[in-house]
């Protein structure tokens, strides 16, 4: 969860607590003309202010002070423990949730919420058995507790129990009435891959097809199907991969190696260049398609044409080392390099480590590989190539 999203959730929690509190206070007012004492604490106001400005660590510190003065303030316990977990103080979060659960007068939904939160504390701390138990207890108290169900689903994903994760996700989609099939599709892909590894081709194919019927944007399902058909029927593999590129053009490069193989297998290797040309015309910043095309041109003896393509790729994506390297190789092919430059290119080729920066659009986690599931926020299909804009003044 991003900081902004987290703050929004926490503020919603606070607002809910305040609304509930306001209603309860309204009733009490007639009797006592009083409001909960913790709300008159300056630390409470300061804590909310810090929370609203996204300063989570400081907010947890202030709310911790409120709790020391008013250990029974349930809504402060709920929010503070969530904050402690988010800033990495999971032990403190666990402690507060245990204290909270010791209250006798919690409502059913407060108890379920506290148990589910405790489950998430344990999950973050790596105590998976205890997490599973806490989520199960939360669901005993309230079988429709979304937090506990979502936690159970993540717990299964973390243990690569794809079928169990899929079943819970199906219930979640139904309860949220969201109709979102993307996560279900990615879980089917994992089930398909497992089937493939166990030699069960039919089960794998069925899983990949189910994934695509849930959502056509599940790119690895297209890749999985193409792989199944690559040797037996390369034309069919071509068809499947072209479908994938049409469904998610920004992921096309992930299908390039398979596409080259499939076109070659189908006896039409030149169609790969045509595909790259189409991709470049659709997105001028698609340096991967330009690079693939330039390589084909250079290898086919059209190095001058390749150079033109690569220079445009440098303009659009100056940070990509692979493009620069390809420029040097092309210059070498054109015979324009002296011995010094040739030595330089050989050194770069031998020693440069190419990192392929990717970033999660949800939590900003950075990785050097393309991953279908973010290892930090555990969301699916949120990792994209990280692009650096050209320097100011260039086209
Ligand atoms: Zn993420």
Tab-separated table of C-alpha atoms and ligand atoms in Angstrom:
chain	number	residue	atom	x	y	z
A	1	UNK	CA	0.000	0.000	0.000
A	2	UNK	CA	1.359	3.458	-0.828
A	3	UNK	CA	1.731	5.991	1.941
A	4	UNK	CA	-1.107	8.036	0.478
A	5	UNK	CA	-3.391	5.017	0.260
A	6	UNK	CA	-2.401	4.012	3.767
A	7	UNK	CA	-3.161	7.472	5.102
A	8	UNK	CA	-6.516	7.380	3.303
A	9	UNK	CA	-7.363	4.032	4.903
A	10	UNK	CA	-6.235	5.176	8.312
A	11	UNK	CA	-8.140	8.434	8.016
A	12	UNK	CA	-11.222	6.459	7.009
A	13	UNK	CA	-10.703	4.296	10.107
A	14	UNK	CA	-10.304	7.389	12.248
A	15	UNK	CA	-13.327	9.020	10.614
A	16	UNK	CA	-15.345	5.856	11.220
A	17	UNK	CA	-14.160	5.728	14.795
A	18	UNK	CA	-14.922	9.415	15.215
A	19	UNK	CA	-18.370	9.037	13.664
A	20	UNK	CA	-19.093	6.059	15.901
A	21	UNK	CA	-17.578	7.924	18.810
A	22	UNK	CA	-19.588	11.040	17.999
A	23	UNK	CA	-22.805	9.070	17.996
A	24	UNK	CA	-21.954	7.354	21.251
A	25	UNK	CA	-20.816	10.665	22.698
A	26	UNK	CA	-24.110	12.236	21.675
A	27	UNK	CA	-25.944	9.661	23.717
A	28	UNK	CA	-23.606	10.054	26.632
A	29	UNK	CA	-23.768	13.809	26.510
A	30	UNK	CA	-27.281	13.853	27.837
A	31	UNK	CA	-26.130	11.718	30.744
A	32	UNK	CA	-22.650	12.958	31.424
A	33	UNK	CA	-22.029	16.052	29.262
A	34	UNK	CA	-18.589	14.556	28.656
A	35	UNK	CA	-16.465	13.150	25.812
A	36	UNK	CA	-13.816	10.438	25.923
A	37	UNK	CA	-10.858	11.793	27.844
A	38	UNK	CA	-8.246	10.641	25.308
A	39	UNK	CA	-9.617	13.121	22.779
A	40	UNK	CA	-8.653	16.036	24.957
A	41	UNK	CA	-5.025	14.862	24.913
A	42	UNK	CA	-2.835	17.193	22.811
A	43	UNK	CA	-0.954	14.081	21.644
A	44	UNK	CA	-4.136	12.758	20.067
A	45	UNK	CA	-4.642	15.912	17.975
A	46	UNK	CA	-0.952	16.012	17.076
A	47	UNK	CA	-1.033	12.298	16.160
A	48	UNK	CA	-3.970	12.823	13.782
A	49	UNK	CA	-2.250	15.827	12.238
A	50	UNK	CA	0.933	13.828	11.616
A	51	UNK	CA	-1.120	10.966	10.219
A	52	UNK	CA	-2.875	13.311	7.792
A	53	UNK	CA	0.477	14.643	6.557
A	54	UNK	CA	1.838	11.138	6.050
A	55	UNK	CA	4.398	11.218	8.870
A	56	UNK	CA	3.630	7.725	10.069
A	57	UNK	CA	6.560	7.180	12.396
A	58	UNK	CA	5.928	10.442	14.271
A	59	UNK	CA	2.162	9.792	14.311
A	60	UNK	CA	2.687	6.366	15.899
A	61	UNK	CA	4.908	8.007	18.508
A	62	UNK	CA	2.235	10.568	19.476
A	63	UNK	CA	-0.591	8.014	19.541
A	64	UNK	CA	1.642	5.800	21.693
A	65	UNK	CA	1.691	8.621	24.255
A	66	UNK	CA	-2.115	8.783	24.190
A	67	UNK	CA	-2.244	5.043	24.858
A	68	UNK	CA	0.052	5.328	27.848
A	69	UNK	CA	-2.386	7.830	29.393
A	70	UNK	CA	-5.567	6.072	28.225
A	71	UNK	CA	-4.773	2.372	27.795
A	72	UNK	CA	-8.439	1.487	27.161
A	73	UNK	CA	-9.091	3.753	24.176
A	74	UNK	CA	-10.080	1.072	21.645
A	75	UNK	CA	-10.041	3.214	18.484
A	76	UNK	CA	-6.618	4.667	19.338
A	77	UNK	CA	-5.345	1.128	19.879
A	78	UNK	CA	-6.673	0.059	16.454
A	79	UNK	CA	-5.042	2.957	14.600
A	80	UNK	CA	-1.777	3.030	16.578
A	81	UNK	CA	-1.191	-0.704	16.169
A	82	UNK	CA	-1.742	-0.430	12.415
A	83	UNK	CA	0.820	2.403	12.322
A	84	UNK	CA	3.350	0.455	14.368
A	85	UNK	CA	3.077	-2.428	11.921
A	86	UNK	CA	3.527	-0.150	8.920
A	87	UNK	CA	6.651	1.464	10.356
A	88	UNK	CA	8.131	-1.966	11.098
A	89	UNK	CA	7.463	-2.167	14.855
A	90	UNK	CA	5.478	-5.366	14.531
A	91	UNK	CA	6.166	-6.560	18.081
A	92	UNK	CA	4.592	-3.409	19.492
A	93	UNK	CA	1.582	-3.890	17.179
A	94	UNK	CA	1.165	-7.470	18.405
A	95	UNK	CA	1.326	-6.300	21.998
A	96	UNK	CA	-1.400	-3.692	21.458
A	97	UNK	CA	-3.659	-6.125	19.623
A	98	UNK	CA	-3.314	-8.634	22.448
A	99	UNK	CA	-4.181	-5.927	24.983
A	100	UNK	CA	-7.115	-4.926	22.842
A	101	UNK	CA	-8.419	-8.495	22.693
A	102	UNK	CA	-8.302	-8.686	26.480
A	103	UNK	CA	-11.113	-6.109	26.640
A	104	UNK	CA	-14.368	-7.778	27.677
A	105	UNK	CA	-16.676	-5.198	26.093
A	106	UNK	CA	-15.534	-5.310	22.449
A	107	UNK	CA	-18.312	-5.523	19.872
A	108	UNK	CA	-18.345	-8.528	17.541
A	109	UNK	CA	-16.930	-6.518	14.644
A	110	UNK	CA	-14.276	-4.846	16.840
A	111	UNK	CA	-13.130	-8.270	18.016
A	112	UNK	CA	-13.036	-9.684	14.484
A	113	UNK	CA	-11.121	-6.634	13.282
A	114	UNK	CA	-8.589	-6.895	16.114
A	115	UNK	CA	-8.076	-10.631	15.460
A	116	UNK	CA	-7.615	-10.051	11.732
A	117	UNK	CA	-5.123	-7.256	12.465
A	118	UNK	CA	-3.250	-9.528	14.835
A	119	UNK	CA	-3.127	-12.090	12.015
A	120	UNK	CA	-1.542	-9.507	9.730
A	121	UNK	CA	0.983	-8.579	12.442
A	122	UNK	CA	2.002	-12.247	12.684
A	123	UNK	CA	2.121	-12.585	8.897
A	124	UNK	CA	4.416	-9.562	8.596
A	125	UNK	CA	6.595	-10.955	11.392
A	126	UNK	CA	6.850	-14.305	9.567
A	127	UNK	CA	4.829	-16.358	12.107
A	128	UNK	CA	2.638	-17.970	9.478
A	129	UNK	CA	0.979	-20.595	11.712
A	130	UNK	CA	-0.051	-18.014	14.262
A	131	UNK	CA	-1.284	-15.748	11.470
A	132	UNK	CA	-3.442	-18.551	10.061
A	133	UNK	CA	-4.883	-19.181	13.500
A	134	UNK	CA	-5.696	-15.523	14.158
A	135	UNK	CA	-7.416	-15.160	10.765
A	136	UNK	CA	-9.431	-18.341	11.412
A	137	UNK	CA	-10.527	-17.010	14.804
A	138	UNK	CA	-11.506	-13.681	13.231
A	139	UNK	CA	-13.672	-15.546	10.731
A	140	UNK	CA	-15.276	-17.575	13.513
A	141	UNK	CA	-16.326	-14.294	15.134
A	142	UNK	CA	-17.401	-12.756	11.819
A	143	UNK	CA	-17.409	-15.048	8.743
A	144	UNK	CA	-17.696	-12.023	6.426
A	145	UNK	CA	-14.659	-10.144	7.753
A	146	UNK	CA	-12.921	-8.987	4.556
A	147	UNK	CA	-9.632	-8.143	6.287
A	148	UNK	CA	-9.298	-11.702	7.617
A	149	UNK	CA	-10.244	-13.273	4.275
A	150	UNK	CA	-7.811	-11.061	2.341
A	151	UNK	CA	-5.132	-11.916	4.908
A	152	UNK	CA	-5.786	-15.643	4.501
A	153	UNK	CA	-5.562	-15.251	0.735
A	154	UNK	CA	-2.175	-13.504	0.985
A	155	UNK	CA	-0.991	-16.133	3.440
A	156	UNK	CA	-1.740	-18.881	0.920
A	157	UNK	CA	-0.013	-16.911	-1.843
A	158	UNK	CA	3.086	-16.479	0.293
A	159	UNK	CA	3.211	-20.254	0.765
A	160	UNK	CA	2.584	-20.842	-2.956
A	161	UNK	CA	-0.712	-22.585	-2.162
A	162	UNK	CA	-2.299	-21.282	-5.341
A	163	UNK	CA	-5.488	-23.340	-5.329
A	164	UNK	CA	-6.382	-22.308	-1.766
A	165	UNK	CA	-5.557	-18.678	-2.597
A	166	UNK	CA	-7.760	-18.951	-5.683
A	167	UNK	CA	-10.734	-20.281	-3.726
A	168	UNK	CA	-10.573	-17.471	-1.172
A	169	UNK	CA	-10.037	-14.853	-3.870
A	170	UNK	CA	-13.198	-16.130	-5.594
A	171	UNK	CA	-15.153	-15.540	-2.376
A	172	UNK	CA	-13.599	-12.087	-1.959
A	173	UNK	CA	-14.510	-11.063	-5.513
A	174	UNK	CA	-18.084	-12.209	-4.883
A	175	UNK	CA	-18.339	-10.410	-1.532
A	176	UNK	CA	-16.840	-7.193	-2.884
A	177	UNK	CA	-19.038	-7.494	-5.994
A	178	UNK	CA	-15.971	-6.280	-7.901
A	179	UNK	CA	-15.971	-8.681	-10.856
A	180	UNK	CA	-12.197	-8.230	-11.029
A	181	UNK	CA	-10.690	-11.313	-12.654
A	182	UNK	CA	-7.068	-10.167	-12.947
A	183	UNK	CA	-5.791	-11.651	-9.673
A	184	UNK	CA	-7.811	-14.816	-10.275
A	185	UNK	CA	-6.201	-15.043	-13.714
A	186	UNK	CA	-2.677	-14.732	-12.311
A	187	UNK	CA	-3.452	-17.401	-9.714
A	188	UNK	CA	-4.646	-19.703	-12.523
A	189	UNK	CA	-1.322	-19.097	-14.300
A	190	UNK	CA	0.568	-20.215	-11.199
A	191	UNK	CA	-1.631	-23.320	-11.021
A	192	UNK	CA	-0.933	-23.917	-14.714
A	193	UNK	CA	2.822	-23.588	-14.239
A	194	UNK	CA	2.734	-26.064	-11.398
A	195	UNK	CA	0.761	-28.512	-13.549
A	196	UNK	CA	3.302	-28.064	-16.344
A	197	UNK	CA	6.208	-28.733	-14.000
A	198	UNK	CA	4.462	-31.943	-12.913
A	199	UNK	CA	4.059	-32.997	-16.567
A	200	UNK	CA	0.270	-32.490	-16.631
A	201	UNK	CA	-0.038	-30.673	-19.958
A	202	UNK	CA	-3.835	-30.823	-20.209
A	203	UNK	CA	-4.316	-29.366	-16.741
A	204	UNK	CA	-1.794	-26.643	-17.570
A	205	UNK	CA	-3.576	-25.737	-20.791
A	206	UNK	CA	-6.916	-25.621	-19.035
A	207	UNK	CA	-5.534	-23.313	-16.339
A	208	UNK	CA	-3.986	-20.910	-18.894
A	209	UNK	CA	-7.239	-20.815	-20.885
A	210	UNK	CA	-9.238	-20.168	-17.712
A	211	UNK	CA	-6.854	-17.324	-16.863
A	212	UNK	CA	-7.501	-15.685	-20.239
A	213	UNK	CA	-11.245	-16.150	-19.935
A	214	UNK	CA	-11.030	-14.269	-16.622
A	215	UNK	CA	-8.958	-11.410	-18.046
A	216	UNK	CA	-7.153	-11.149	-21.384
A	217	UNK	CA	-4.470	-8.942	-19.812
A	218	UNK	CA	-2.978	-11.925	-17.944
A	219	UNK	CA	0.125	-11.878	-20.140
A	220	UNK	CA	1.938	-14.950	-18.748
A	221	UNK	CA	-1.119	-17.070	-19.611
A	222	UNK	CA	-0.563	-16.233	-23.304
A	223	UNK	CA	3.138	-17.083	-22.884
A	224	UNK	CA	2.314	-20.378	-21.171
A	225	UNK	CA	-0.076	-21.439	-23.931
A	226	UNK	CA	2.418	-20.493	-26.660
A	227	UNK	CA	5.091	-22.539	-24.919
A	228	UNK	CA	2.751	-25.545	-24.920
A	229	UNK	CA	2.297	-25.302	-28.697
A	230	UNK	CA	5.739	-24.066	-29.742
A	231	UNK	CA	7.209	-27.394	-30.911
A	232	UNK	CA	4.055	-29.135	-32.069
A	233	UNK	CA	2.476	-26.235	-33.934
A	234	UNK	CA	4.588	-23.057	-34.225
A	235	UNK	CA	1.879	-21.311	-36.307
A	236	UNK	CA	-0.511	-21.685	-33.447
A	237	UNK	CA	2.164	-20.349	-31.077
A	238	UNK	CA	2.571	-17.308	-33.371
A	239	UNK	CA	-1.154	-16.711	-33.249
A	240	UNK	CA	-1.249	-16.958	-29.442
A	241	UNK	CA	1.724	-14.605	-29.015
A	242	UNK	CA	0.339	-12.026	-31.447
A	243	UNK	CA	-2.878	-12.118	-29.417
A	244	UNK	CA	-0.832	-11.398	-26.310
A	245	UNK	CA	0.893	-8.408	-27.948
A	246	UNK	CA	-2.454	-7.055	-29.133
A	247	UNK	CA	-3.977	-7.438	-25.651
A	248	UNK	CA	-1.073	-5.821	-23.752
A	249	UNK	CA	1.273	-3.996	-26.182
A	250	UNK	CA	3.366	-2.508	-23.359
A	251	UNK	CA	4.369	-6.039	-22.319
A	252	UNK	CA	5.180	-7.131	-25.889
A	253	UNK	CA	8.933	-7.332	-25.290
A	254	UNK	CA	8.367	-10.202	-22.862
A	255	UNK	CA	7.149	-12.242	-25.829
A	256	UNK	CA	10.053	-11.314	-28.159
A	257	UNK	CA	12.231	-14.426	-27.622
A	258	UNK	CA	9.206	-16.734	-28.026
A	259	UNK	CA	7.969	-14.778	-31.043
A	260	UNK	CA	11.326	-15.010	-32.816
A	261	UNK	CA	11.376	-18.742	-32.198
A	262	UNK	CA	7.765	-19.215	-33.300
A	263	UNK	CA	8.176	-17.136	-36.508
A	264	UNK	CA	11.328	-19.081	-37.361
A	265	UNK	CA	9.542	-22.376	-36.638
A	266	UNK	CA	6.677	-21.301	-38.897
A	267	UNK	CA	9.172	-20.480	-41.663
A	268	UNK	CA	8.458	-16.720	-41.598
A	269	UNK	CA	11.311	-15.098	-39.664
A	270	UNK	CA	10.826	-11.699	-41.366
A	271	UNK	CA	7.479	-11.233	-39.669
A	272	UNK	CA	9.324	-10.437	-36.458
A	273	UNK	CA	10.743	-7.260	-37.990
A	274	UNK	CA	7.302	-6.269	-39.237
A	275	UNK	CA	5.918	-6.705	-35.733
A	276	UNK	CA	8.695	-4.563	-34.233
A	277	UNK	CA	8.056	-1.846	-36.830
A	278	UNK	CA	4.397	-1.833	-35.885
A	279	UNK	CA	5.222	-1.560	-32.185
A	280	UNK	CA	7.640	1.319	-32.773
A	281	UNK	CA	5.029	3.221	-34.759
A	282	UNK	CA	2.494	2.663	-31.953
A	283	UNK	CA	4.883	3.814	-29.223
A	284	UNK	CA	7.969	5.803	-30.294
A	285	UNK	CA	9.502	5.258	-26.836
A	286	UNK	CA	9.445	1.475	-27.192
A	287	UNK	CA	13.231	1.092	-27.216
A	288	UNK	CA	13.042	-2.689	-26.932
A	289	UNK	CA	11.213	-3.027	-30.237
A	290	UNK	CA	13.654	-0.541	-31.841
A	291	UNK	CA	16.618	-2.451	-30.461
A	292	UNK	CA	15.289	-5.815	-31.671
A	293	UNK	CA	14.601	-4.320	-35.083
A	294	UNK	CA	18.041	-2.676	-35.271
A	295	UNK	CA	19.728	-5.983	-34.449
A	296	UNK	CA	17.834	-7.730	-37.228
A	297	UNK	CA	18.818	-4.974	-39.657
A	298	UNK	CA	22.476	-5.047	-38.625
A	299	UNK	CA	22.623	-8.821	-38.893
A	300	UNK	CA	20.925	-8.553	-42.293
A	301	UNK	CA	23.631	-6.150	-43.519
A	302	UNK	CA	21.601	-2.917	-43.195
A	303	UNK	CA	23.780	-1.338	-40.501
A	304	UNK	CA	23.234	2.273	-41.621
A	305	UNK	CA	19.492	1.888	-41.291
A	306	UNK	CA	19.973	0.214	-37.902
A	307	UNK	CA	22.044	3.182	-36.725
A	308	UNK	CA	19.236	5.626	-37.564
A	309	UNK	CA	16.781	3.595	-35.505
A	310	UNK	CA	19.171	3.338	-32.580
A	311	UNK	CA	19.931	7.061	-32.497
A	312	UNK	CA	16.206	7.738	-32.166
A	313	UNK	CA	16.110	5.172	-29.345
A	314	UNK	CA	18.976	7.011	-27.589
A	315	UNK	CA	17.033	10.277	-27.837
A	316	UNK	CA	13.918	8.755	-26.350
A	317	UNK	CA	15.573	6.541	-23.698
A	318	UNK	CA	19.052	7.924	-22.959
A	319	UNK	CA	19.415	5.841	-19.779
A	320	UNK	CA	19.324	2.449	-21.491
A	321	UNK	CA	22.864	1.104	-21.638
A	322	UNK	CA	21.892	-1.697	-24.023
A	323	UNK	CA	20.902	0.852	-26.673
A	324	UNK	CA	24.286	2.625	-26.392
A	325	UNK	CA	26.090	-0.688	-26.624
A	326	UNK	CA	24.118	-1.565	-29.755
A	327	UNK	CA	25.084	1.821	-31.271
A	328	UNK	CA	28.764	0.944	-30.777
A	329	UNK	CA	28.297	-2.511	-32.264
A	330	UNK	CA	26.569	-0.989	-35.262
A	331	UNK	CA	29.377	1.558	-35.718
A	332	UNK	CA	31.813	-1.330	-35.599
A	333	UNK	CA	29.784	-3.135	-38.260
A	334	UNK	CA	29.916	0.041	-40.373
A	335	UNK	CA	33.702	-0.089	-40.117
A	336	UNK	CA	33.986	3.430	-38.704
A	337	UNK	CA	35.815	2.556	-35.479
A	338	UNK	CA	39.534	2.970	-35.000
A	339	UNK	CA	41.531	0.489	-32.873
A	340	UNK	CA	41.060	2.547	-29.664
A	341	UNK	CA	37.285	2.657	-30.009
A	342	UNK	CA	37.227	-1.034	-30.844
A	343	UNK	CA	39.095	-1.763	-27.646
A	344	UNK	CA	36.619	0.373	-25.721
A	345	UNK	CA	33.601	-1.480	-27.183
A	346	UNK	CA	35.164	-4.863	-26.478
A	347	UNK	CA	35.760	-3.805	-22.856
A	348	UNK	CA	32.183	-2.607	-22.431
A	349	UNK	CA	30.822	-5.808	-23.962
A	350	UNK	CA	32.916	-7.929	-21.641
A	351	UNK	CA	32.348	-6.055	-18.403
A	352	UNK	CA	29.135	-4.006	-18.446
A	353	UNK	CA	26.410	-5.366	-16.237
A	354	UNK	CA	23.070	-4.428	-17.626
A	355	UNK	CA	20.372	-3.760	-15.053
A	356	UNK	CA	16.819	-3.581	-16.254
A	357	UNK	CA	15.100	-1.233	-13.828
A	358	UNK	CA	11.492	-1.994	-13.014
A	359	UNK	CA	9.241	-0.373	-10.459
A	360	UNK	CA	5.975	-1.268	-8.709
A	361	UNK	CA	3.284	1.286	-9.535
A	362	UNK	CA	1.593	0.661	-6.184
A	363	UNK	CA	4.394	0.772	-3.605
A	364	UNK	CA	7.356	2.095	-5.700
A	365	UNK	CA	9.401	-1.044	-4.916
A	366	UNK	CA	12.329	-1.274	-7.356
A	367	UNK	CA	13.584	-4.472	-8.926
A	368	UNK	CA	16.065	-5.339	-11.672
A	369	UNK	CA	13.713	-7.920	-13.142
A	370	UNK	CA	10.226	-8.021	-14.473
A	371	UNK	CA	8.061	-9.745	-11.837
A	372	UNK	CA	4.366	-10.572	-12.081
A	373	UNK	CA	3.807	-10.146	-8.354
A	374	UNK	CA	5.449	-7.377	-6.342
A	375	UNK	CA	7.554	-8.935	-3.563
A	376	UNK	CA	6.926	-5.924	-1.331
A	377	UNK	CA	3.195	-5.084	-1.515
A	378	UNK	CA	2.237	-8.502	-2.997
A	379	UNK	CA	0.021	-6.975	-5.682
A	380	UNK	CA	-0.223	-8.633	-9.113
A	381	UNK	CA	0.712	-7.054	-12.443
A	382	UNK	CA	1.878	-3.762	-10.909
A	383	UNK	CA	5.573	-3.938	-11.873
A	384	UNK	CA	6.466	-1.906	-14.976
A	385	UNK	CA	9.632	-0.839	-16.739
A	386	UNK	CA	11.060	2.299	-15.137
A	387	UNK	CA	11.747	4.956	-17.742
A	388	UNK	CA	13.934	8.003	-17.394
A	389	UNK	CA	12.943	11.056	-19.407
A	390	UNK	CA	15.401	12.584	-21.874
A	391	UNK	CA	17.371	15.597	-20.645
A	392	UNK	CA	15.654	18.977	-20.967
A	393	UNK	CA	16.223	20.610	-24.329
A	394	UNK	CA	16.307	17.383	-26.312
A	395	UNK	CA	13.402	16.325	-28.428
B	1	LIG	ZN1	4.494	-3.159	-4.773
